[in-house]
Coordinates of C-alpha atoms and ligand atoms in Angstrom, one line a residue:
M173 CA 89.9 109.0 114.3
T174 CA 90.6 105.2 114.3
T175 CA 93.6 103.5 115.7
S176 CA 94.8 100.1 114.7
E177 CA 97.7 99.6 117.2
A178 CA 98.5 100.4 120.7
S179 CA 101.7 102.2 120.5
T180 CA 103.4 105.5 121.4
K181 CA 103.4 106.1 117.6
P182 CA 100.2 104.5 116.5
C183 CA 98.8 104.2 113.0
L184 CA 96.0 106.8 112.9
H185 CA 93.3 107.6 110.4
Y186 CA 92.3 111.2 111.0
T187 CA 88.8 112.2 109.7
S188 CA 88.6 115.8 110.8
I189 CA 91.1 118.7 111.1
D190 CA 90.5 119.1 114.9
Q191 CA 92.1 115.7 115.5
V192 CA 95.3 116.6 113.5
P193 CA 98.4 118.0 115.2
V194 CA 99.2 121.4 113.8
G195 CA 102.5 120.5 112.3
I196 CA 100.9 117.9 110.0
Q197 CA 97.7 119.8 109.1
K198 CA 99.2 121.1 105.9
Y199 CA 99.7 117.4 104.7
W200 CA 96.3 116.3 105.8
H201 CA 94.8 119.0 103.6
Q202 CA 96.6 117.4 100.7
R203 CA 95.5 113.7 101.9
H204 CA 93.6 113.0 98.6
D205 CA 96.5 114.0 96.5
I206 CA 98.6 111.7 98.8
F207 CA 96.3 108.8 98.6
S208 CA 93.3 109.0 96.4
R209 CA 91.8 106.3 98.7
Y210 CA 92.5 108.1 101.8
D211 CA 88.8 108.0 103.0
E212 CA 88.8 104.2 102.8
G213 CA 90.8 104.2 106.1
I214 CA 94.5 105.1 105.1
Q215 CA 96.6 105.2 108.2
S216 CA 99.9 107.0 109.1
T217 CA 101.9 107.8 112.2
D218 CA 102.2 111.4 112.8
S219 CA 105.8 111.8 111.9
A220 CA 105.4 109.7 108.6
W221 CA 103.2 112.3 106.9
Y222 CA 106.1 114.4 106.1
G223 CA 107.7 111.9 103.8
V224 CA 104.9 110.4 101.9
T225 CA 105.0 110.6 98.0
P226 CA 101.8 111.9 96.6
E227 CA 100.0 109.2 94.6
P228 CA 100.3 110.7 91.2
V229 CA 104.0 111.4 91.7
A230 CA 104.4 107.8 93.0
A231 CA 102.7 106.5 89.9
T232 CA 104.7 108.3 87.5
I233 CA 108.0 107.4 89.2
A234 CA 106.8 103.6 89.1
A235 CA 106.0 104.0 85.5
H236 CA 109.5 105.5 84.8
V237 CA 111.4 102.9 86.7
A238 CA 109.5 99.9 85.3
E239 CA 110.0 101.3 81.7
A240 CA 113.8 102.3 82.0
A241 CA 115.1 99.5 84.3
P242 CA 117.2 97.0 82.6
A243 CA 115.3 93.9 81.3
S244 CA 117.5 91.8 83.7
A245 CA 116.1 93.6 86.8
T246 CA 113.4 91.6 88.1
T247 CA 113.5 92.5 91.7
L248 CA 112.7 96.1 93.1
I249 CA 113.7 97.0 96.6
D250 CA 111.9 100.0 98.3
A251 CA 114.6 100.7 100.9
F252 CA 112.6 103.2 103.0
A253 CA 109.0 102.2 102.5
G254 CA 107.3 104.6 105.0
I255 CA 103.5 104.2 104.9
G256 CA 103.7 102.7 101.5
G257 CA 103.2 105.5 98.9
N258 CA 105.8 104.3 96.5
T259 CA 105.8 100.7 97.4
I260 CA 102.0 100.5 96.5
A261 CA 102.5 102.2 93.0
F262 CA 105.4 99.7 92.2
A263 CA 103.2 96.8 93.2
Q264 CA 100.5 98.0 90.9
S265 CA 102.6 97.2 88.0
S266 CA 103.1 93.7 86.7
R267 CA 106.8 94.5 85.9
W268 CA 108.3 93.1 88.9
E269 CA 108.7 89.4 90.0
R270 CA 109.5 90.4 93.5
I271 CA 109.0 93.7 95.4
F272 CA 110.7 94.2 98.9
A273 CA 109.7 96.9 101.1
I274 CA 111.9 97.7 104.0
E275 CA 111.0 100.1 106.9
K276 CA 112.8 100.4 110.3
D277 CA 109.7 101.7 112.3
P278 CA 107.3 98.8 113.1
A279 CA 104.4 101.0 113.4
V280 CA 105.2 102.8 110.1
L281 CA 105.4 99.4 108.4
A282 CA 102.1 98.3 110.0
C283 CA 100.6 101.4 108.3
A284 CA 102.2 100.6 105.0
K285 CA 100.8 97.1 105.1
H286 CA 97.3 98.3 106.0
N287 CA 97.5 100.9 103.3
A288 CA 98.6 98.4 100.5
E289 CA 95.7 96.2 101.7
I290 CA 93.3 99.0 100.8
Y291 CA 94.8 99.2 97.4
G292 CA 94.7 95.4 97.2
V293 CA 98.5 94.9 96.6
A294 CA 99.6 94.0 100.1
K295 CA 100.2 90.2 99.1
K296 CA 102.4 91.2 96.2
I297 CA 104.9 92.7 98.6
W298 CA 107.6 91.2 100.8
W299 CA 107.5 93.3 104.0
I300 CA 110.7 93.5 105.9
Q301 CA 111.0 95.3 109.2
G302 CA 114.6 96.6 110.0
D303 CA 117.5 98.7 109.0
C304 CA 117.8 98.8 105.2
F305 CA 121.6 98.8 105.2
S306 CA 122.0 95.7 107.2
I307 CA 119.3 93.9 105.3
L308 CA 120.7 94.7 102.2
K309 CA 124.0 93.2 103.4
T310 CA 122.5 90.2 104.8
R311 CA 119.1 88.8 103.9
L312 CA 119.0 90.5 100.4
A313 CA 122.6 90.1 99.5
G314 CA 121.7 87.2 97.1
M315 CA 119.7 89.6 94.9
K316 CA 122.8 91.2 93.5
G317 CA 122.6 91.6 89.7
S318 CA 118.8 91.5 89.4
T319 CA 117.8 94.3 91.4
V320 CA 116.8 97.9 91.3
I321 CA 117.0 99.9 94.5
F322 CA 114.6 102.8 95.0
A323 CA 115.1 105.0 98.1
S324 CA 113.0 107.8 99.5
P325 CA 115.2 108.5 102.6
P326 CA 114.3 111.0 105.4
W327 CA 115.6 114.4 104.5
G328 CA 115.9 115.7 108.1
G329 CA 112.3 116.8 108.6
P330 CA 110.2 119.4 107.0
G331 CA 112.7 122.1 107.6
Y332 CA 114.6 121.0 104.5
L333 CA 113.7 124.1 102.4
D334 CA 115.3 126.4 105.0
D335 CA 118.5 126.6 103.0
G336 CA 118.1 127.8 99.4
V337 CA 120.2 124.8 98.0
F338 CA 119.9 121.6 99.9
N339 CA 123.3 120.1 101.1
L340 CA 123.3 116.5 100.3
S341 CA 126.5 115.9 102.2
T342 CA 125.0 117.0 105.5
M343 CA 121.6 115.5 105.0
Q344 CA 120.4 113.7 108.2
P345 CA 120.4 111.0 109.2
Y346 CA 122.0 109.7 106.0
S347 CA 124.0 111.8 103.6
L348 CA 124.1 111.2 99.8
R349 CA 127.2 109.1 100.1
D350 CA 125.7 107.1 103.1
L351 CA 123.0 106.1 100.8
Y352 CA 124.9 105.6 97.5
T353 CA 128.0 103.5 98.7
P354 CA 126.0 100.8 100.4
F355 CA 123.2 100.6 97.7
S356 CA 125.8 100.5 94.9
K357 CA 127.3 97.3 96.4
L358 CA 124.0 95.5 95.6
S359 CA 122.9 97.2 92.5
S360 CA 124.2 99.6 89.9
E361 CA 120.6 100.9 89.2
I362 CA 119.6 103.2 92.0
A363 CA 116.9 105.7 92.0
L364 CA 117.0 108.3 94.9
F365 CA 114.0 110.5 95.7
L366 CA 115.6 113.8 97.0
P367 CA 114.5 117.4 97.8
R368 CA 113.7 119.5 94.8
T369 CA 116.3 122.1 95.9
S370 CA 119.1 119.5 96.1
D371 CA 122.7 120.6 95.2
L372 CA 123.0 119.0 91.6
N373 CA 126.7 119.5 91.8
Q374 CA 126.9 117.0 94.8
L375 CA 125.0 114.5 92.5
T376 CA 127.4 115.0 89.4
E377 CA 130.2 114.0 91.8
L378 CA 128.8 110.6 91.6
A379 CA 128.2 110.4 87.8
P380 CA 130.7 108.2 85.8
D381 CA 132.9 110.4 83.4
G382 CA 131.2 111.1 80.2
K383 CA 128.0 109.3 81.2
K384 CA 124.5 111.0 81.4
L385 CA 122.9 111.2 84.8
E386 CA 119.2 111.5 84.7
V387 CA 117.6 113.9 87.2
T388 CA 113.9 114.2 87.0
H389 CA 111.7 116.8 88.6
Y390 CA 108.3 115.4 89.5
C391 CA 105.5 117.9 89.7
L392 CA 102.0 118.4 90.9
R393 CA 99.9 121.2 89.6
G394 CA 102.9 122.9 88.2
N395 CA 105.1 122.8 91.3
S396 CA 108.0 120.4 91.7
K397 CA 107.5 118.2 94.7
A398 CA 111.0 116.5 94.5
I399 CA 113.6 115.1 92.2
C400 CA 114.7 111.6 91.5
V401 CA 118.1 110.9 90.4
Y402 CA 118.7 107.7 88.5
F403 CA 122.3 106.2 88.7
G404 CA 123.3 103.3 86.5
K405 CA 122.2 102.2 83.1
W406 CA 118.6 103.1 82.5
N407 CA 117.0 102.9 79.0
W408 CA 115.6 106.3 78.8
P409 CA 113.9 107.3 75.5
E410 CA 116.2 109.5 73.4
Ligands
MGP750 P1 107.0 119.7 101.4 O1 107.9 120.5 100.7 O2 107.3 119.3 102.9 O3 105.4 120.0 101.3 O4 107.1 118.2 100.7 P2 104.5 120.4 100.0 O5 103.3 121.1 100.7 O6 104.2 119.5 99.2 O7 105.4 121.5 99.5 P3 105.1 123.2 99.6 O8 106.4 123.8 98.9 O9 104.0 123.5 98.8 O10 105.2 123.4 101.1 C1 107.1 118.1 99.3 C2 107.1 116.6 99.0 O11 108.5 116.1 99.4 C3 106.2 115.8 99.8 O12 105.1 115.5 99.0 C4 107.1 114.5 100.0 O13 106.7 113.7 98.9 C5 108.4 114.8 99.9 N1 109.2 114.9 101.3 C6 109.1 115.9 102.2 N2 109.9 115.6 103.2 C7 110.2 116.4 104.3 C8 110.4 114.4 102.9 C9 111.5 113.6 103.6 O14 112.0 113.7 104.5 N3 111.8 112.4 103.0 C10 111.2 112.1 101.7 N4 111.6 111.0 101.2 N5 110.2 112.8 101.0 C11 110.0 113.9 101.6

C-alpha cells in the first residue's frame, strides 16, 4: 500500500486484499475493470471506490457525449469528478477545447489528478476544488451557451439497490431536481449518470412535451452498471 497524502482520508493504492477494508473489497476485485492501468499506481480514498465509473463504461459515455453534443458545445464540465474515471475518458478525446473537473473533497481531487497523470491527460483538465453548484454560478457562469454538463453524483452509498425502484426525489445528498435545476441554468445539454434502477417516470417529468428523452443503459459483461439520461438537444443517430 502506498500513500500520497497525510490526511484522514488519504489517497491509497492497495496492492493486496488484506489491506482493503471489507466494504470495498468487492470494488477492489473489479479494479482492472475500473482502471485498466490500476497496477501503475491508481489511487482512491476508501469512500470514493463506490462511485467510480468502470473504464469501458466511461469510454463509451465519453464517445456518446462527444458524438451527440451540439457542435457549438466546446466545453465539458464534469461536475462530480470523483477520482477521475469519467474525466480521464473525456480528456482522452480531442473533441473538447476545455474540460473542467470539479470535486468537493480535496483528497479525492488529489487522487483524480494523480490518476489522470497515469493516463497522461492531467494537463488537459482544469481542476477545481469546491462545491459544483456554487462554482457553476460563479467561476463558470461565463461558459453559458457553449457547455455540456456531465454529472455522476453520489447516490447515497452502495445501499442504493435496497429499494427495487430507486427514488430520484429522495436521492441523497442531491435529488434529481437539486441537480437538474441549477445545471439547466448554465447548459441545456446535461448528461446525468444515475442508478440502473432509477424511476424512469421521475425522469420523464423533466422531458419537454413531445420531445424524446434519451436514457441509455451502460453495461459490462451483459449487466447494466448504470444509466445515463441525456437532457437537451443531442444529435443521436436515427
Ligand atoms: P454497484 O451496484 O455498487 O456495484 O455499482 P457492482 O458490483 O458494479 O454491481 P453489482 O450489481 O454486481 O453488485 C455499479 C456501478 O454504479 C459502479 O460501477 C459505479 O459506476 C456506479 N455507482 C455505484 N454507486 C454506489 C455510485 C454512486 O453513489 N454514485 C455514482 N455516480 N455512481 C455509483
